[in-house]
PDB file of C-alpha atoms in Angstrom:
ATOM      1  CA  GLU W1083      -6.264  17.497  -6.688  1.00 94.00           C
ATOM      2  CA  VAL W1084      -5.380  13.910  -5.803  1.00 95.00           C
ATOM      3  CA  GLN W1085      -4.505  13.553  -2.147  1.00 97.00           C
ATOM      4  CA  LEU W1086      -3.429  10.369  -0.377  1.00 98.00           C
ATOM      5  CA  VAL W1087      -2.705  10.391   3.358  1.00 98.00           C
ATOM      6  CA  GLU W1088      -1.046   7.335   4.863  1.00 98.00           C
ATOM      7  CA  SER W1089      -1.115   6.470   8.562  1.00 98.00           C
ATOM      8  CA  GLY W1090      -0.656   3.592  10.979  1.00 98.00           C
ATOM      9  CA  GLY W1091       3.078   3.035  10.881  1.00 98.00           C
ATOM     10  CA  GLY W1092       5.288   2.669  13.916  1.00 98.00           C
ATOM     11  CA  LEU W1093       7.950   0.695  15.713  1.00 98.00           C
ATOM     12  CA  VAL W1094       7.206  -3.000  16.154  1.00 98.00           C
ATOM     13  CA  GLN W1095       9.179  -6.065  17.162  1.00 98.00           C
ATOM     14  CA  PRO W1096       9.846  -8.878  14.688  1.00 98.00           C
ATOM     15  CA  GLY W1097       6.756 -11.047  14.436  1.00 98.00           C
ATOM     16  CA  GLY W1098       4.481  -8.149  15.272  1.00 98.00           C
ATOM     17  CA  SER W1099       1.628  -6.597  13.335  1.00 98.00           C
ATOM     18  CA  LEU W1100       0.499  -3.202  12.083  1.00 98.00           C
ATOM     19  CA  ARG W1101      -2.417  -1.942  10.042  1.00 98.00           C
ATOM     20  CA  LEU W1102      -1.727   0.839   7.582  1.00 98.00           C
ATOM     21  CA  SER W1103      -4.457   3.107   6.244  1.00 98.00           C
ATOM     22  CA  CYS W1104      -4.580   5.454   3.283  1.00 98.00           C
ATOM     23  CA  ALA W1105      -7.298   8.100   3.075  1.00 98.00           C
ATOM     24  CA  ALA W1106      -7.962   9.205  -0.478  1.00 98.00           C
ATOM     25  CA  SER W1107      -9.570  12.350  -1.849  1.00 97.00           C
ATOM     26  CA  GLY W1108      -9.660  14.400  -5.035  1.00 96.00           C
ATOM     27  CA  PHE W1109     -10.665  11.527  -7.337  1.00 96.00           C
ATOM     28  CA  THR W1110     -13.307   8.818  -7.586  1.00 97.00           C
ATOM     29  CA  PHE W1111     -11.653   6.165  -5.418  1.00 97.00           C
ATOM     30  CA  GLY W1112     -13.851   3.312  -6.597  1.00 97.00           C
ATOM     31  CA  ASP W1113     -12.862   3.899 -10.231  1.00 97.00           C
ATOM     32  CA  TYR W1114      -9.177   3.145  -9.660  1.00 97.00           C
ATOM     33  CA  ALA W1115      -7.065   0.176  -8.690  1.00 98.00           C
ATOM     34  CA  MET W1116      -4.817   1.036  -5.757  1.00 98.00           C
ATOM     35  CA  HIS W1117      -1.330   0.050  -4.668  1.00 98.00           C
ATOM     36  CA  TRP W1118       1.061   0.019  -1.739  1.00 98.00           C
ATOM     37  CA  VAL W1119       4.709   0.807  -2.425  1.00 98.00           C
ATOM     38  CA  ARG W1120       7.618   0.928   0.027  1.00 98.00           C
ATOM     39  CA  GLN W1121      11.081   2.397   0.201  1.00 98.00           C
ATOM     40  CA  ALA W1122      13.630   0.868   2.533  1.00 97.00           C
ATOM     41  CA  PRO W1123      16.416   3.077   3.893  1.00 95.00           C
ATOM     42  CA  GLY W1124      18.918   3.796   1.144  1.00 96.00           C
ATOM     43  CA  LYS W1125      16.994   1.871  -1.504  1.00 97.00           C
ATOM     44  CA  GLY W1126      14.558   2.609  -4.320  1.00 97.00           C
ATOM     45  CA  LEU W1127      10.809   2.228  -4.494  1.00 97.00           C
ATOM     46  CA  GLU W1128       9.474  -1.329  -4.317  1.00 98.00           C
ATOM     47  CA  TRP W1129       5.922  -2.252  -5.252  1.00 98.00           C
ATOM     48  CA  VAL W1130       4.363  -4.310  -2.453  1.00 98.00           C
ATOM     49  CA  SER W1131       0.718  -4.965  -3.226  1.00 98.00           C
ATOM     50  CA  GLY W1132      -2.180  -3.912  -5.415  1.00 98.00           C
ATOM     51  CA  ILE W1133      -5.937  -4.300  -5.452  1.00 98.00           C
ATOM     52  CA  SER W1134      -8.193  -4.035  -8.463  1.00 97.00           C
ATOM     53  CA  ILE W1135     -11.480  -2.158  -8.647  1.00 96.00           C
ATOM     54  CA  GLY W1136     -13.276  -5.462  -8.125  1.00 94.00           C
ATOM     55  CA  GLY W1137     -11.112  -6.450  -5.162  1.00 95.00           C
ATOM     56  CA  ARG W1138      -8.626  -8.855  -6.751  1.00 97.00           C
ATOM     57  CA  GLU W1139      -5.418  -8.796  -4.740  1.00 98.00           C
ATOM     58  CA  TYR W1140      -1.815  -8.870  -5.942  1.00 98.00           C
ATOM     59  CA  TYR W1141       1.308  -9.282  -3.802  1.00 98.00           C
ATOM     60  CA  LEU W1142       5.069  -9.163  -3.961  1.00 97.00           C
ATOM     61  CA  ASP W1143       6.303 -12.732  -3.479  1.00 96.00           C
ATOM     62  CA  SER W1144       8.287 -11.926  -0.348  1.00 92.00           C
ATOM     63  CA  ILE W1145       5.213 -10.695   1.534  1.00 95.00           C
ATOM     64  CA  LYS W1146       2.629 -13.225   0.369  1.00 93.00           C
ATOM     65  CA  GLY W1147       0.823 -14.811   3.280  1.00 95.00           C
ATOM     66  CA  ARG W1148       1.947 -12.071   5.667  1.00 97.00           C
ATOM     67  CA  PHE W1149       0.357  -8.897   4.291  1.00 98.00           C
ATOM     68  CA  THR W1150      -3.262  -8.357   3.259  1.00 98.00           C
ATOM     69  CA  ILE W1151      -4.523  -5.483   1.157  1.00 98.00           C
ATOM     70  CA  SER W1152      -8.128  -4.315   1.281  1.00 98.00           C
ATOM     71  CA  ARG W1153     -10.218  -1.330   0.331  1.00 98.00           C
ATOM     72  CA  ASP W1154     -13.398   0.374   1.543  1.00 98.00           C
ATOM     73  CA  ASN W1155     -14.840   2.316  -1.356  1.00 97.00           C
ATOM     74  CA  ALA W1156     -17.556   3.901   0.816  1.00 97.00           C
ATOM     75  CA  LYS W1157     -14.818   5.445   2.964  1.00 98.00           C
ATOM     76  CA  SER W1158     -12.356   6.044   0.097  1.00 98.00           C
ATOM     77  CA  THR W1159      -9.761   4.237   2.182  1.00 98.00           C
ATOM     78  CA  LEU W1160      -7.107   1.661   1.374  1.00 98.00           C
ATOM     79  CA  TYR W1161      -5.634  -0.653   3.989  1.00 98.00           C
ATOM     80  CA  LEU W1162      -2.617  -2.913   4.388  1.00 98.00           C
ATOM     81  CA  GLN W1163      -2.546  -5.409   7.244  1.00 98.00           C
ATOM     82  CA  LEU W1164       1.037  -6.339   8.047  1.00 98.00           C
ATOM     83  CA  ASN W1165       1.540  -9.544  10.046  1.00 98.00           C
ATOM     84  CA  SER W1166       4.635 -11.580  10.963  1.00 97.00           C
ATOM     85  CA  LEU W1167       6.791  -8.550  10.336  1.00 98.00           C
ATOM     86  CA  LYS W1168      10.490  -9.011   9.623  1.00 97.00           C
ATOM     87  CA  THR W1169      13.374  -6.577   9.959  1.00 97.00           C
ATOM     88  CA  GLU W1170      13.589  -6.431   6.174  1.00 96.00           C
ATOM     89  CA  ASP W1171      10.067  -4.958   6.088  1.00 97.00           C
ATOM     90  CA  THR W1172      11.453  -1.761   7.616  1.00 98.00           C
ATOM     91  CA  ALA W1173      10.607   1.009   5.164  1.00 98.00           C
ATOM     92  CA  MET W1174       8.506   4.033   4.421  1.00 98.00           C
ATOM     93  CA  TYR W1175       5.189   2.798   3.056  1.00 98.00           C
ATOM     94  CA  PHE W1176       3.227   4.779   0.485  1.00 98.00           C
ATOM     95  CA  CYS W1177      -0.114   4.257  -1.170  1.00 97.00           C
ATOM     96  CA  ALA W1178      -0.652   5.188  -4.798  1.00 98.00           C
ATOM     97  CA  LYS W1179      -3.509   5.205  -7.255  1.00 97.00           C
ATOM     98  CA  ASP W1180      -3.250   3.287 -10.498  1.00 97.00           C
ATOM     99  CA  LEU W1181      -2.075   5.036 -13.638  1.00 96.00           C
ATOM    100  CA  THR W1182      -5.148   3.924 -15.586  1.00 95.00           C
ATOM    101  CA  TRP W1183      -8.809   4.724 -14.893  1.00 93.00           C
ATOM    102  CA  GLY W1184     -10.915   1.579 -14.781  1.00 92.00           C
ATOM    103  CA  TYR W1185      -8.105  -0.957 -15.151  1.00 93.00           C
ATOM    104  CA  TYR W1186      -5.368  -2.599 -13.115  1.00 94.00           C
ATOM    105  CA  SER W1187      -1.965  -1.612 -14.501  1.00 95.00           C
ATOM    106  CA  ASP W1188       0.845   0.131 -12.583  1.00 95.00           C
ATOM    107  CA  TYR W1189       1.087   2.616  -9.759  1.00 97.00           C
ATOM    108  CA  ASP W1190       1.241   6.327 -10.358  1.00 96.00           C
ATOM    109  CA  SER W1191       4.260   7.483  -8.388  1.00 95.00           C
ATOM    110  CA  SER W1192       3.196  11.113  -8.715  1.00 95.00           C
ATOM    111  CA  SER W1193       0.081  10.362  -6.641  1.00 95.00           C
ATOM    112  CA  MET W1194       1.917   9.020  -3.582  1.00 96.00           C
ATOM    113  CA  GLY W1195       1.434  10.752  -0.256  1.00 92.00           C
ATOM    114  CA  GLN W1196       4.002  11.518   2.423  1.00 95.00           C
ATOM    115  CA  GLY W1197       4.111   7.920   3.571  1.00 97.00           C
ATOM    116  CA  THR W1198       4.056   6.215   6.932  1.00 98.00           C
ATOM    117  CA  ARG W1199       7.189   4.737   8.465  1.00 98.00           C
ATOM    118  CA  VAL W1200       7.351   1.120   9.576  1.00 98.00           C
ATOM    119  CA  THR W1201      10.324   0.094  11.686  1.00 98.00           C
ATOM    120  CA  VAL W1202      10.751  -3.545  12.648  1.00 98.00           C
ATOM    121  CA  SER W1203      13.362  -3.958  15.331  1.00 97.00           C
ATOM    122  CA  SER W1204      13.942  -5.785  18.590  1.00 94.00           C
TER     123      SER W1204
END
């Protein structure tokens, strides 16, 4: 059974930083691209960032230069470093595995964990 457990969220002031983690189990982590997705209060899911099996990074335009995705295949863990946070980054953040084994395509929403909440407020 695929299990993804997100952690690292919290309350931070604008301009602050957080590091999110996602511990994966139940599948071969290194065989899948991985993604971060967020849901702001009252809004739908928004893809934020993805990383291929080989480590190529992809970002939503609005977070480029502020967020950094990374992965540690030995630990089956995905990370998202959030810097220069803005109030509009307030959301529940989820990690998700890719839909397709061995390729970079789209996130599998059915694989998402419970999420970790990020609140940016002064």
